[in-house]
Amino acid sequence: AADPYCLGGGPSPGSPPEVDAHPVARSETLDCWLAPFTMAFINTRVVRRTASLKGQRFPYGEALCVSDEETAKKHASVPSAKVRQALVEEGKLPRPGQGPDPLSRTRSWFKYVVHAVSESGENLWLQLSGGDPGYDETALMISEAAVALLRGEGVDGHWGVVTPGYAFDAEKMLKRHSRAGLVYKRLPGAPEGGTILSKPAGNEVQGKWRQAVADMSSVGG
């Protein structure tokens, strides 16, 4: 699992080995501090597997944007498995199966910005935003992939670890996600003035069904 290419893919010719844990650093382009992103250890391997299936090679990495250096360093100091287990037993971290209630999740949001550079040097900036990423949006994406499989929309002829990015038609999947409440858009350039840290507009955070859950939770509470 420590191999960044354990699911497939490989380093681009002439590029240095890819590192999943992004070092703490200041990004003048994004006007924020960059820190290691917990899910990058998994996400990067999935992206590299997709690239391998498509016969492509390109360097890929992920980082977390935070407002200051102190916060970035805290994210870089991940406790060991033994320490995390002790925190779970002390009730300071949730146990498996536990998590935030529906109302807390409706207040959560995420913003994922992609910066790609073509071989000719052209810069492309994309943004994906939505509600709670750890529970709601992950379940949404899995459900949309399951529906696509049931309708026979997957790609035939490949076995083993086949990623959604390879298995499904990208345009159809983007439409599915958009109808469900996720917001994809192309940016004219890099987010300016620290806007990458600002909460997206209301309809870019949660769909109608999420708002309904929030309303019901408010009444019930």
PDB file of N, CA and C in Angstrom, residues 7-112:
ATOM      1  N   LEU A   7      -1.928   0.319  -7.607  1.00  0.00           N
ATOM      2  CA  LEU A   7      -3.080  -0.078  -8.418  1.00  0.00           C
ATOM      3  C   LEU A   7      -2.800   0.058  -9.910  1.00  0.00           C
ATOM      4  N   GLY A   8      -1.643   0.575 -10.262  1.00  0.00           N
ATOM      5  CA  GLY A   8      -1.324   0.751 -11.675  1.00  0.00           C
ATOM      6  C   GLY A   8      -0.753   2.124 -11.935  1.00  0.00           C
ATOM      7  N   GLY A   9      -0.313   2.309 -13.175  1.00  0.00           N
ATOM      8  CA  GLY A   9       0.277   3.583 -13.545  1.00  0.00           C
ATOM      9  C   GLY A   9       1.761   3.602 -13.236  1.00  0.00           C
ATOM     10  N   GLY A  10       2.399   4.718 -13.471  1.00  0.00           N
ATOM     11  CA  GLY A  10       3.825   4.852 -13.229  1.00  0.00           C
ATOM     12  C   GLY A  10       4.234   6.293 -13.393  1.00  0.00           C
ATOM     13  N   PRO A  11       5.451   6.620 -12.987  1.00  0.00           N
ATOM     14  CA  PRO A  11       5.903   8.011 -13.093  1.00  0.00           C
ATOM     15  C   PRO A  11       6.040   8.463 -14.533  1.00  0.00           C
ATOM     16  N   SER A  12       5.748   9.720 -14.778  1.00  0.00           N
ATOM     17  CA  SER A  12       5.913  10.279 -16.113  1.00  0.00           C
ATOM     18  C   SER A  12       7.401  10.345 -16.445  1.00  0.00           C
ATOM     19  N   PRO A  13       7.762  10.148 -17.720  1.00  0.00           N
ATOM     20  CA  PRO A  13       9.171  10.198 -18.110  1.00  0.00           C
ATOM     21  C   PRO A  13       9.830  11.505 -17.679  1.00  0.00           C
ATOM     22  N   GLY A  14      10.947  11.391 -16.965  1.00  0.00           N
ATOM     23  CA  GLY A  14      11.689  12.576 -16.561  1.00  0.00           C
ATOM     24  C   GLY A  14      11.179  13.257 -15.313  1.00  0.00           C
ATOM     25  N   SER A  15      10.064  12.771 -14.753  1.00  0.00           N
ATOM     26  CA  SER A  15       9.502  13.414 -13.559  1.00  0.00           C
ATOM     27  C   SER A  15      10.011  12.722 -12.301  1.00  0.00           C
ATOM     28  N   PRO A  16      10.094  13.435 -11.176  1.00  0.00           N
ATOM     29  CA  PRO A  16      10.531  12.820  -9.924  1.00  0.00           C
ATOM     30  C   PRO A  16       9.442  11.905  -9.381  1.00  0.00           C
ATOM     31  N   PRO A  17       9.796  10.972  -8.476  1.00  0.00           N
ATOM     32  CA  PRO A  17       8.788  10.091  -7.875  1.00  0.00           C
ATOM     33  C   PRO A  17       7.690  10.901  -7.194  1.00  0.00           C
ATOM     34  N   GLU A  18       6.457  10.425  -7.284  1.00  0.00           N
ATOM     35  CA  GLU A  18       5.334  11.151  -6.697  1.00  0.00           C
ATOM     36  C   GLU A  18       5.230  10.862  -5.205  1.00  0.00           C
ATOM     37  N   VAL A  19       4.949  11.892  -4.434  1.00  0.00           N
ATOM     38  CA  VAL A  19       4.813  11.774  -2.989  1.00  0.00           C
ATOM     39  C   VAL A  19       3.375  12.111  -2.614  1.00  0.00           C
ATOM     40  N   ASP A  20       2.719  11.205  -1.886  1.00  0.00           N
ATOM     41  CA  ASP A  20       1.312  11.420  -1.556  1.00  0.00           C
ATOM     42  C   ASP A  20       1.128  12.432  -0.431  1.00  0.00           C
ATOM     43  N   ALA A  21       2.056  12.467   0.526  1.00  0.00           N
ATOM     44  CA  ALA A  21       1.936  13.403   1.645  1.00  0.00           C
ATOM     45  C   ALA A  21       2.566  14.737   1.255  1.00  0.00           C
ATOM     46  N   HIS A  22       1.743  15.694   0.855  1.00  0.00           N
ATOM     47  CA  HIS A  22       2.246  16.999   0.424  1.00  0.00           C
ATOM     48  C   HIS A  22       2.877  17.721   1.610  1.00  0.00           C
ATOM     49  N   PRO A  23       4.069  18.269   1.446  1.00  0.00           N
ATOM     50  CA  PRO A  23       4.713  18.977   2.558  1.00  0.00           C
ATOM     51  C   PRO A  23       3.995  20.288   2.884  1.00  0.00           C
ATOM     52  N   VAL A  24       4.173  20.756   4.105  1.00  0.00           N
ATOM     53  CA  VAL A  24       3.609  22.051   4.499  1.00  0.00           C
ATOM     54  C   VAL A  24       4.318  23.146   3.709  1.00  0.00           C
ATOM     55  N   ALA A  25       3.535  23.955   3.008  1.00  0.00           N
ATOM     56  CA  ALA A  25       4.136  25.001   2.174  1.00  0.00           C
ATOM     57  C   ALA A  25       3.117  26.100   1.920  1.00  0.00           C
ATOM     58  N   ARG A  26       3.613  27.280   1.666  1.00  0.00           N
ATOM     59  CA  ARG A  26       2.764  28.423   1.337  1.00  0.00           C
ATOM     60  C   ARG A  26       2.512  28.452  -0.164  1.00  0.00           C
ATOM     61  N   SER A  27       1.246  28.604  -0.569  1.00  0.00           N
ATOM     62  CA  SER A  27       0.899  28.727  -1.984  1.00  0.00           C
ATOM     63  C   SER A  27       0.496  30.167  -2.264  1.00  0.00           C
ATOM     64  N   GLU A  28       1.357  30.883  -2.960  1.00  0.00           N
ATOM     65  CA  GLU A  28       1.035  32.262  -3.319  1.00  0.00           C
ATOM     66  C   GLU A  28      -0.054  32.288  -4.389  1.00  0.00           C
ATOM     67  N   THR A  29      -0.080  31.263  -5.228  1.00  0.00           N
ATOM     68  CA  THR A  29      -1.087  31.195  -6.294  1.00  0.00           C
ATOM     69  C   THR A  29      -2.489  31.118  -5.720  1.00  0.00           C
ATOM     70  N   LEU A  30      -2.668  30.275  -4.689  1.00  0.00           N
ATOM     71  CA  LEU A  30      -3.986  30.072  -4.090  1.00  0.00           C
ATOM     72  C   LEU A  30      -4.217  30.946  -2.862  1.00  0.00           C
ATOM     73  N   ASP A  31      -3.178  31.635  -2.398  1.00  0.00           N
ATOM     74  CA  ASP A  31      -3.261  32.482  -1.208  1.00  0.00           C
ATOM     75  C   ASP A  31      -3.727  31.674  -0.002  1.00  0.00           C
ATOM     76  N   CYS A  32      -3.039  30.560   0.239  1.00  0.00           N
ATOM     77  CA  CYS A  32      -3.361  29.715   1.389  1.00  0.00           C
ATOM     78  C   CYS A  32      -2.136  28.868   1.716  1.00  0.00           C
ATOM     79  N   TRP A  33      -2.233  28.113   2.803  1.00  0.00           N
ATOM     80  CA  TRP A  33      -1.178  27.174   3.164  1.00  0.00           C
ATOM     81  C   TRP A  33      -1.597  25.774   2.738  1.00  0.00           C
ATOM     82  N   LEU A  34      -0.655  24.994   2.239  1.00  0.00           N
ATOM     83  CA  LEU A  34      -0.922  23.626   1.806  1.00  0.00           C
ATOM     84  C   LEU A  34      -0.413  22.649   2.856  1.00  0.00           C
ATOM     85  N   ALA A  35      -1.194  21.594   3.082  1.00  0.00           N
ATOM     86  CA  ALA A  35      -0.842  20.580   4.072  1.00  0.00           C
ATOM     87  C   ALA A  35      -1.201  19.203   3.521  1.00  0.00           C
ATOM     88  N   PRO A  36      -0.681  18.131   4.125  1.00  0.00           N
ATOM     89  CA  PRO A  36      -1.047  16.788   3.677  1.00  0.00           C
ATOM     90  C   PRO A  36      -2.551  16.562   3.814  1.00  0.00           C
ATOM     91  N   PHE A  37      -3.147  15.926   2.816  1.00  0.00           N
ATOM     92  CA  PHE A  37      -4.577  15.633   2.815  1.00  0.00           C
ATOM     93  C   PHE A  37      -4.764  14.159   3.132  1.00  0.00           C
ATOM     94  N   THR A  38      -5.553  13.855   4.158  1.00  0.00           N
ATOM     95  CA  THR A  38      -5.715  12.484   4.633  1.00  0.00           C
ATOM     96  C   THR A  38      -6.127  11.517   3.530  1.00  0.00           C
ATOM     97  N   MET A  39      -7.106  11.903   2.709  1.00  0.00           N
ATOM     98  CA  MET A  39      -7.637  10.995   1.696  1.00  0.00           C
ATOM     99  C   MET A  39      -6.744  10.872   0.466  1.00  0.00           C
ATOM    100  N   ALA A  40      -5.700  11.682   0.376  1.00  0.00           N
ATOM    101  CA  ALA A  40      -4.812  11.621  -0.791  1.00  0.00           C
ATOM    102  C   ALA A  40      -4.160  10.250  -0.911  1.00  0.00           C
ATOM    103  N   PHE A  41      -3.928   9.597   0.210  1.00  0.00           N
ATOM    104  CA  PHE A  41      -3.294   8.277   0.210  1.00  0.00           C
ATOM    105  C   PHE A  41      -4.118   7.279  -0.596  1.00  0.00           C
ATOM    106  N   ILE A  42      -5.437   7.474  -0.627  1.00  0.00           N
ATOM    107  CA  ILE A  42      -6.329   6.598  -1.392  1.00  0.00           C
ATOM    108  C   ILE A  42      -6.637   7.203  -2.759  1.00  0.00           C
ATOM    109  N   ASN A  43      -7.016   8.471  -2.770  1.00  0.00           N
ATOM    110  CA  ASN A  43      -7.451   9.118  -4.017  1.00  0.00           C
ATOM    111  C   ASN A  43      -6.396   9.073  -5.116  1.00  0.00           C
ATOM    112  N   THR A  44      -5.144   9.334  -4.753  1.00  0.00           N
ATOM    113  CA  THR A  44      -4.093   9.385  -5.766  1.00  0.00           C
ATOM    114  C   THR A  44      -3.917   8.042  -6.467  1.00  0.00           C
ATOM    115  N   ARG A  45      -4.054   6.964  -5.738  1.00  0.00           N
ATOM    116  CA  ARG A  45      -3.911   5.641  -6.336  1.00  0.00           C
ATOM    117  C   ARG A  45      -5.046   5.341  -7.310  1.00  0.00           C
ATOM    118  N   VAL A  46      -6.242   5.809  -6.971  1.00  0.00           N
ATOM    119  CA  VAL A  46      -7.389   5.600  -7.859  1.00  0.00           C
ATOM    120  C   VAL A  46      -7.195   6.374  -9.159  1.00  0.00           C
ATOM    121  N   VAL A  47      -6.730   7.617  -9.052  1.00  0.00           N
ATOM    122  CA  VAL A  47      -6.489   8.431 -10.247  1.00  0.00           C
ATOM    123  C   VAL A  47      -5.399   7.802 -11.111  1.00  0.00           C
ATOM    124  N   ARG A  48      -4.327   7.337 -10.485  1.00  0.00           N
ATOM    125  CA  ARG A  48      -3.246   6.713 -11.251  1.00  0.00           C
ATOM    126  C   ARG A  48      -3.704   5.418 -11.911  1.00  0.00           C
ATOM    127  N   ARG A  49      -4.599   4.688 -11.255  1.00  0.00           N
ATOM    128  CA  ARG A  49      -5.156   3.471 -11.855  1.00  0.00           C
ATOM    129  C   ARG A  49      -5.974   3.837 -13.088  1.00  0.00           C
ATOM    130  N   THR A  50      -6.776   4.891 -12.986  1.00  0.00           N
ATOM    131  CA  THR A  50      -7.570   5.352 -14.128  1.00  0.00           C
ATOM    132  C   THR A  50      -6.659   5.727 -15.291  1.00  0.00           C
ATOM    133  N   ALA A  51      -5.603   6.461 -14.988  1.00  0.00           N
ATOM    134  CA  ALA A  51      -4.655   6.866 -16.028  1.00  0.00           C
ATOM    135  C   ALA A  51      -4.022   5.648 -16.685  1.00  0.00           C
ATOM    136  N   SER A  52      -3.701   4.635 -15.868  1.00  0.00           N
ATOM    137  CA  SER A  52      -3.094   3.420 -16.399  1.00  0.00           C
ATOM    138  C   SER A  52      -4.046   2.698 -17.345  1.00  0.00           C
ATOM    139  N   LEU A  53      -5.316   2.593 -16.962  1.00  0.00           N
ATOM    140  CA  LEU A  53      -6.312   1.925 -17.801  1.00  0.00           C
ATOM    141  C   LEU A  53      -6.512   2.658 -19.122  1.00  0.00           C
ATOM    142  N   LYS A  54      -6.368   3.970 -19.091  1.00  0.00           N
ATOM    143  CA  LYS A  54      -6.551   4.771 -20.307  1.00  0.00           C
ATOM    144  C   LYS A  54      -5.260   4.930 -21.107  1.00  0.00           C
ATOM    145  N   GLY A  55      -4.183   4.315 -20.607  1.00  0.00           N
ATOM    146  CA  GLY A  55      -2.918   4.406 -21.316  1.00  0.00           C
ATOM    147  C   GLY A  55      -2.273   5.770 -21.225  1.00  0.00           C
ATOM    148  N   GLN A  56      -2.518   6.472 -20.119  1.00  0.00           N
ATOM    149  CA  GLN A  56      -1.973   7.821 -19.943  1.00  0.00           C
ATOM    150  C   GLN A  56      -0.973   7.843 -18.787  1.00  0.00           C
ATOM    151  N   ARG A  57      -0.096   8.834 -18.824  1.00  0.00           N
ATOM    152  CA  ARG A  57       0.847   9.041 -17.722  1.00  0.00           C
ATOM    153  C   ARG A  57       0.960  10.528 -17.433  1.00  0.00           C
ATOM    154  N   PHE A  58       0.734  10.885 -16.195  1.00  0.00           N
ATOM    155  CA  PHE A  58       0.896  12.279 -15.780  1.00  0.00           C
ATOM    156  C   PHE A  58       1.070  12.312 -14.264  1.00  0.00           C
ATOM    157  N   PRO A  59       1.845  13.235 -13.745  1.00  0.00           N
ATOM    158  CA  PRO A  59       2.015  13.341 -12.292  1.00  0.00           C
ATOM    159  C   PRO A  59       0.724  13.844 -11.650  1.00  0.00           C
ATOM    160  N   TYR A  60       0.390  13.308 -10.484  1.00  0.00           N
ATOM    161  CA  TYR A  60      -0.845  13.718  -9.812  1.00  0.00           C
ATOM    162  C   TYR A  60      -0.629  13.727  -8.304  1.00  0.00           C
ATOM    163  N   GLY A  61      -1.140  14.745  -7.657  1.00  0.00           N
ATOM    164  CA  GLY A  61      -1.064  14.825  -6.208  1.00  0.00           C
ATOM    165  C   GLY A  61      -2.203  15.655  -5.653  1.00  0.00           C
ATOM    166  N   GLU A  62      -2.425  15.569  -4.349  1.00  0.00           N
ATOM    167  CA  GLU A  62      -3.484  16.329  -3.688  1.00  0.00           C
ATOM    168  C   GLU A  62      -2.943  16.963  -2.411  1.00  0.00           C
ATOM    169  N   ALA A  63      -3.503  18.098  -2.053  1.00  0.00           N
ATOM    170  CA  ALA A  63      -3.113  18.783  -0.820  1.00  0.00           C
ATOM    171  C   ALA A  63      -4.336  19.469  -0.227  1.00  0.00           C
ATOM    172  N   LEU A  64      -4.274  19.741   1.049  1.00  0.00           N
ATOM    173  CA  LEU A  64      -5.347  20.433   1.758  1.00  0.00           C
ATOM    174  C   LEU A  64      -4.988  21.908   1.884  1.00  0.00           C
ATOM    175  N   CYS A  65      -5.936  22.789   1.570  1.00  0.00           N
ATOM    176  CA  CYS A  65      -5.721  24.233   1.714  1.00  0.00           C
ATOM    177  C   CYS A  65      -6.251  24.702   3.062  1.00  0.00           C
ATOM    178  N   VAL A  66      -5.416  25.379   3.834  1.00  0.00           N
ATOM    179  CA  VAL A  66      -5.828  25.929   5.129  1.00  0.00           C
ATOM    180  C   VAL A  66      -5.367  27.384   5.215  1.00  0.00           C
ATOM    181  N   SER A  67      -5.851  28.091   6.224  1.00  0.00           N
ATOM    182  CA  SER A  67      -5.631  29.539   6.292  1.00  0.00           C
ATOM    183  C   SER A  67      -4.274  29.965   6.833  1.00  0.00           C
ATOM    184  N   ASP A  68      -3.636  29.125   7.678  1.00  0.00           N
ATOM    185  CA  ASP A  68      -2.383  29.568   8.292  1.00  0.00           C
ATOM    186  C   ASP A  68      -1.404  28.414   8.475  1.00  0.00           C
ATOM    187  N   GLU A  69      -0.167  28.763   8.751  1.00  0.00           N
ATOM    188  CA  GLU A  69       0.909  27.772   8.868  1.00  0.00           C
ATOM    189  C   GLU A  69       0.694  26.839  10.055  1.00  0.00           C
ATOM    190  N   GLU A  70       0.218  27.371  11.174  1.00  0.00           N
ATOM    191  CA  GLU A  70       0.018  26.549  12.366  1.00  0.00           C
ATOM    192  C   GLU A  70      -0.978  25.425  12.093  1.00  0.00           C
ATOM    193  N   THR A  71      -2.088  25.759  11.429  1.00  0.00           N
ATOM    194  CA  THR A  71      -3.091  24.747  11.101  1.00  0.00           C
ATOM    195  C   THR A  71      -2.513  23.709  10.147  1.00  0.00           C
ATOM    196  N   ALA A  72      -1.720  24.169   9.181  1.00  0.00           N
ATOM    197  CA  ALA A  72      -1.103  23.254   8.220  1.00  0.00           C
ATOM    198  C   ALA A  72      -0.195  22.251   8.932  1.00  0.00           C
ATOM    199  N   LYS A  73       0.578  22.729   9.910  1.00  0.00           N
ATOM    200  CA  LYS A  73       1.487  21.849  10.644  1.00  0.00           C
ATOM    201  C   LYS A  73       0.717  20.838  11.493  1.00  0.00           C
ATOM    202  N   LYS A  74      -0.440  21.241  12.003  1.00  0.00           N
ATOM    203  CA  LYS A  74      -1.262  20.307  12.784  1.00  0.00           C
ATOM    204  C   LYS A  74      -1.751  19.170  11.898  1.00  0.00           C
ATOM    205  N   HIS A  75      -2.145  19.501  10.662  1.00  0.00           N
ATOM    206  CA  HIS A  75      -2.600  18.461   9.737  1.00  0.00           C
ATOM    207  C   HIS A  75      -1.455  17.537   9.332  1.00  0.00           C
ATOM    208  N   ALA A  76      -0.236  18.065   9.380  1.00  0.00           N
ATOM    209  CA  ALA A  76       0.925  17.250   9.009  1.00  0.00           C
ATOM    210  C   ALA A  76       1.333  16.303  10.133  1.00  0.00           C
ATOM    211  N   SER A  77       0.876  16.590  11.352  1.00  0.00           N
ATOM    212  CA  SER A  77       1.228  15.764  12.512  1.00  0.00           C
ATOM    213  C   SER A  77       0.115  14.751  12.772  1.00  0.00           C
ATOM    214  N   VAL A  78       0.062  13.723  11.956  1.00  0.00           N
ATOM    215  CA  VAL A  78      -0.983  12.705  12.082  1.00  0.00           C
ATOM    216  C   VAL A  78      -0.588  11.705  13.163  1.00  0.00           C
ATOM    217  N   PRO A  79      -1.465  11.438  14.142  1.00  0.00           N
ATOM    218  CA  PRO A  79      -1.126  10.486  15.199  1.00  0.00           C
ATOM    219  C   PRO A  79      -1.010   9.064  14.663  1.00  0.00           C
ATOM    220  N   SER A  80      -0.228   8.250  15.333  1.00  0.00           N
ATOM    221  CA  SER A  80      -0.046   6.859  14.922  1.00  0.00           C
ATOM    222  C   SER A  80      -1.336   6.077  15.132  1.00  0.00           C
ATOM    223  N   ALA A  81      -1.398   4.877  14.554  1.00  0.00           N
ATOM    224  CA  ALA A  81      -2.588   4.029  14.686  1.00  0.00           C
ATOM    225  C   ALA A  81      -2.862   3.706  16.157  1.00  0.00           C
ATOM    226  N   LYS A  82      -1.796   3.515  16.931  1.00  0.00           N
ATOM    227  CA  LYS A  82      -1.953   3.195  18.349  1.00  0.00           C
ATOM    228  C   LYS A  82      -2.571   4.367  19.100  1.00  0.00           C
ATOM    229  N   VAL A  83      -2.113   5.573  18.799  1.00  0.00           N
ATOM    230  CA  VAL A  83      -2.651   6.771  19.454  1.00  0.00           C
ATOM    231  C   VAL A  83      -4.103   6.993  19.050  1.00  0.00           C
ATOM    232  N   ARG A  84      -4.412   6.807  17.757  1.00  0.00           N
ATOM    233  CA  ARG A  84      -5.797   6.982  17.294  1.00  0.00           C
ATOM    234  C   ARG A  84      -6.730   6.002  17.987  1.00  0.00           C
ATOM    235  N   GLN A  85      -6.285   4.748  18.148  1.00  0.00           N
ATOM    236  CA  GLN A  85      -7.114   3.751  18.816  1.00  0.00           C
ATOM    237  C   GLN A  85      -7.362   4.139  20.266  1.00  0.00           C
ATOM    238  N   ALA A  86      -6.346   4.687  20.920  1.00  0.00           N
ATOM    239  CA  ALA A  86      -6.501   5.126  22.309  1.00  0.00           C
ATOM    240  C   ALA A  86      -7.510   6.265  22.399  1.00  0.00           C
ATOM    241  N   LEU A  87      -7.479   7.172  21.431  1.00  0.00           N
ATOM    242  CA  LEU A  87      -8.426   8.290  21.412  1.00  0.00           C
ATOM    243  C   LEU A  87      -9.851   7.793  21.187  1.00  0.00           C
ATOM    244  N   VAL A  88     -10.000   6.744  20.371  1.00  0.00           N
ATOM    245  CA  VAL A  88     -11.323   6.152  20.146  1.00  0.00           C
ATOM    246  C   VAL A  88     -11.851   5.554  21.441  1.00  0.00           C
ATOM    247  N   GLU A  89     -11.004   4.807  22.134  1.00  0.00           N
ATOM    248  CA  GLU A  89     -11.414   4.160  23.383  1.00  0.00           C
ATOM    249  C   GLU A  89     -11.742   5.176  24.470  1.00  0.00           C
ATOM    250  N   GLU A  90     -11.113   6.349  24.396  1.00  0.00           N
ATOM    251  CA  GLU A  90     -11.393   7.409  25.370  1.00  0.00           C
ATOM    252  C   GLU A  90     -12.609   8.237  24.978  1.00  0.00           C
ATOM    253  N   GLY A  91     -13.190   7.944  23.823  1.00  0.00           N
ATOM    254  CA  GLY A  91     -14.357   8.684  23.366  1.00  0.00           C
ATOM    255  C   GLY A  91     -14.042  10.013  22.717  1.00  0.00           C
ATOM    256  N   LYS A  92     -12.755  10.260  22.428  1.00  0.00           N
ATOM    257  CA  LYS A  92     -12.358  11.524  21.808  1.00  0.00           C
ATOM    258  C   LYS A  92     -12.416  11.463  20.284  1.00  0.00           C
ATOM    259  N   LEU A  93     -12.482  10.262  19.742  1.00  0.00           N
ATOM    260  CA  LEU A  93     -12.674  10.054  18.306  1.00  0.00           C
ATOM    261  C   LEU A  93     -13.830   9.081  18.121  1.00  0.00           C
ATOM    262  N   PRO A  94     -14.612   9.211  17.038  1.00  0.00           N
ATOM    263  CA  PRO A  94     -15.750   8.316  16.827  1.00  0.00           C
ATOM    264  C   PRO A  94     -15.319   6.882  16.539  1.00  0.00           C
ATOM    265  N   ARG A  95     -16.136   5.941  16.974  1.00  0.00           N
ATOM    266  CA  ARG A  95     -15.896   4.537  16.670  1.00  0.00           C
ATOM    267  C   ARG A  95     -16.418   4.225  15.266  1.00  0.00           C
ATOM    268  N   PRO A  96     -15.989   3.113  14.670  1.00  0.00           N
ATOM    269  CA  PRO A  96     -16.526   2.720  13.362  1.00  0.00           C
ATOM    270  C   PRO A  96     -18.045   2.627  13.406  1.00  0.00           C
ATOM    271  N   GLY A  97     -18.700   3.246  12.451  1.00  0.00           N
ATOM    272  CA  GLY A  97     -20.164   3.246  12.425  1.00  0.00           C
ATOM    273  C   GLY A  97     -20.763   4.493  13.036  1.00  0.00           C
ATOM    274  N   GLN A  98     -19.955   5.240  13.788  1.00  0.00           N
ATOM    275  CA  GLN A  98     -20.434   6.489  14.363  1.00  0.00           C
ATOM    276  C   GLN A  98     -20.076   7.643  13.435  1.00  0.00           C
ATOM    277  N   GLY A  99     -20.776   8.730  13.575  1.00  0.00           N
ATOM    278  CA  GLY A  99     -20.490   9.885  12.731  1.00  0.00           C
ATOM    279  C   GLY A  99     -21.427  11.026  13.070  1.00  0.00           C
ATOM    280  N   PRO A 100     -21.329  12.130  12.349  1.00  0.00           N
ATOM    281  CA  PRO A 100     -22.178  13.292  12.612  1.00  0.00           C
ATOM    282  C   PRO A 100     -23.641  13.025  12.291  1.00  0.00           C
ATOM    283  N   ASP A 101     -24.542  13.712  12.992  1.00  0.00           N
ATOM    284  CA  ASP A 101     -25.975  13.560  12.738  1.00  0.00           C
ATOM    285  C   ASP A 101     -26.349  14.296  11.450  1.00  0.00           C
ATOM    286  N   PRO A 102     -27.563  14.051  10.919  1.00  0.00           N
ATOM    287  CA  PRO A 102     -27.979  14.664   9.641  1.00  0.00           C
ATOM    288  C   PRO A 102     -27.863  16.184   9.618  1.00  0.00           C
ATOM    289  N   LEU A 103     -28.231  16.846  10.710  1.00  0.00           N
ATOM    290  CA  LEU A 103     -28.179  18.307  10.731  1.00  0.00           C
ATOM    291  C   LEU A 103     -26.740  18.803  10.625  1.00  0.00           C
ATOM    292  N   SER A 104     -25.832  18.146  11.340  1.00  0.00           N
ATOM    293  CA  SER A 104     -24.420  18.537  11.266  1.00  0.00           C
ATOM    294  C   SER A 104     -23.887  18.359   9.852  1.00  0.00           C
ATOM    295  N   ARG A 105     -24.319  17.296   9.189  1.00  0.00           N
ATOM    296  CA  ARG A 105     -23.835  17.036   7.834  1.00  0.00           C
ATOM    297  C   ARG A 105     -24.338  18.085   6.853  1.00  0.00           C
ATOM    298  N   THR A 106     -25.564  18.571   7.046  1.00  0.00           N
ATOM    299  CA  THR A 106     -26.083  19.580   6.117  1.00  0.00           C
ATOM    300  C   THR A 106     -25.341  20.905   6.256  1.00  0.00           C
ATOM    301  N   ARG A 107     -24.639  21.090   7.359  1.00  0.00           N
ATOM    302  CA  ARG A 107     -23.865  22.319   7.555  1.00  0.00           C
ATOM    303  C   ARG A 107     -22.442  22.190   7.004  1.00  0.00           C
ATOM    304  N   SER A 108     -22.089  20.993   6.583  1.00  0.00           N
ATOM    305  CA  SER A 108     -20.738  20.754   6.074  1.00  0.00           C
ATOM    306  C   SER A 108     -20.685  20.989   4.571  1.00  0.00           C
ATOM    307  N   TRP A 109     -19.503  21.277   4.066  1.00  0.00           N
ATOM    308  CA  TRP A 109     -19.336  21.510   2.630  1.00  0.00           C
ATOM    309  C   TRP A 109     -17.886  21.235   2.235  1.00  0.00           C
ATOM    310  N   PHE A 110     -17.666  21.139   0.939  1.00  0.00           N
ATOM    311  CA  PHE A 110     -16.297  20.977   0.457  1.00  0.00           C
ATOM    312  C   PHE A 110     -16.129  21.703  -0.871  1.00  0.00           C
ATOM    313  N   LYS A 111     -14.907  22.020  -1.175  1.00  0.00           N
ATOM    314  CA  LYS A 111     -14.563  22.645  -2.454  1.00  0.00           C
ATOM    315  C   LYS A 111     -13.265  21.994  -2.933  1.00  0.00           C
ATOM    316  N   TYR A 112     -13.323  21.395  -4.112  1.00  0.00           N
ATOM    317  CA  TYR A 112     -12.181  20.667  -4.668  1.00  0.00           C
ATOM    318  C   TYR A 112     -11.742  21.361  -5.946  1.00  0.00           C
TER     319      TYR A 112
END
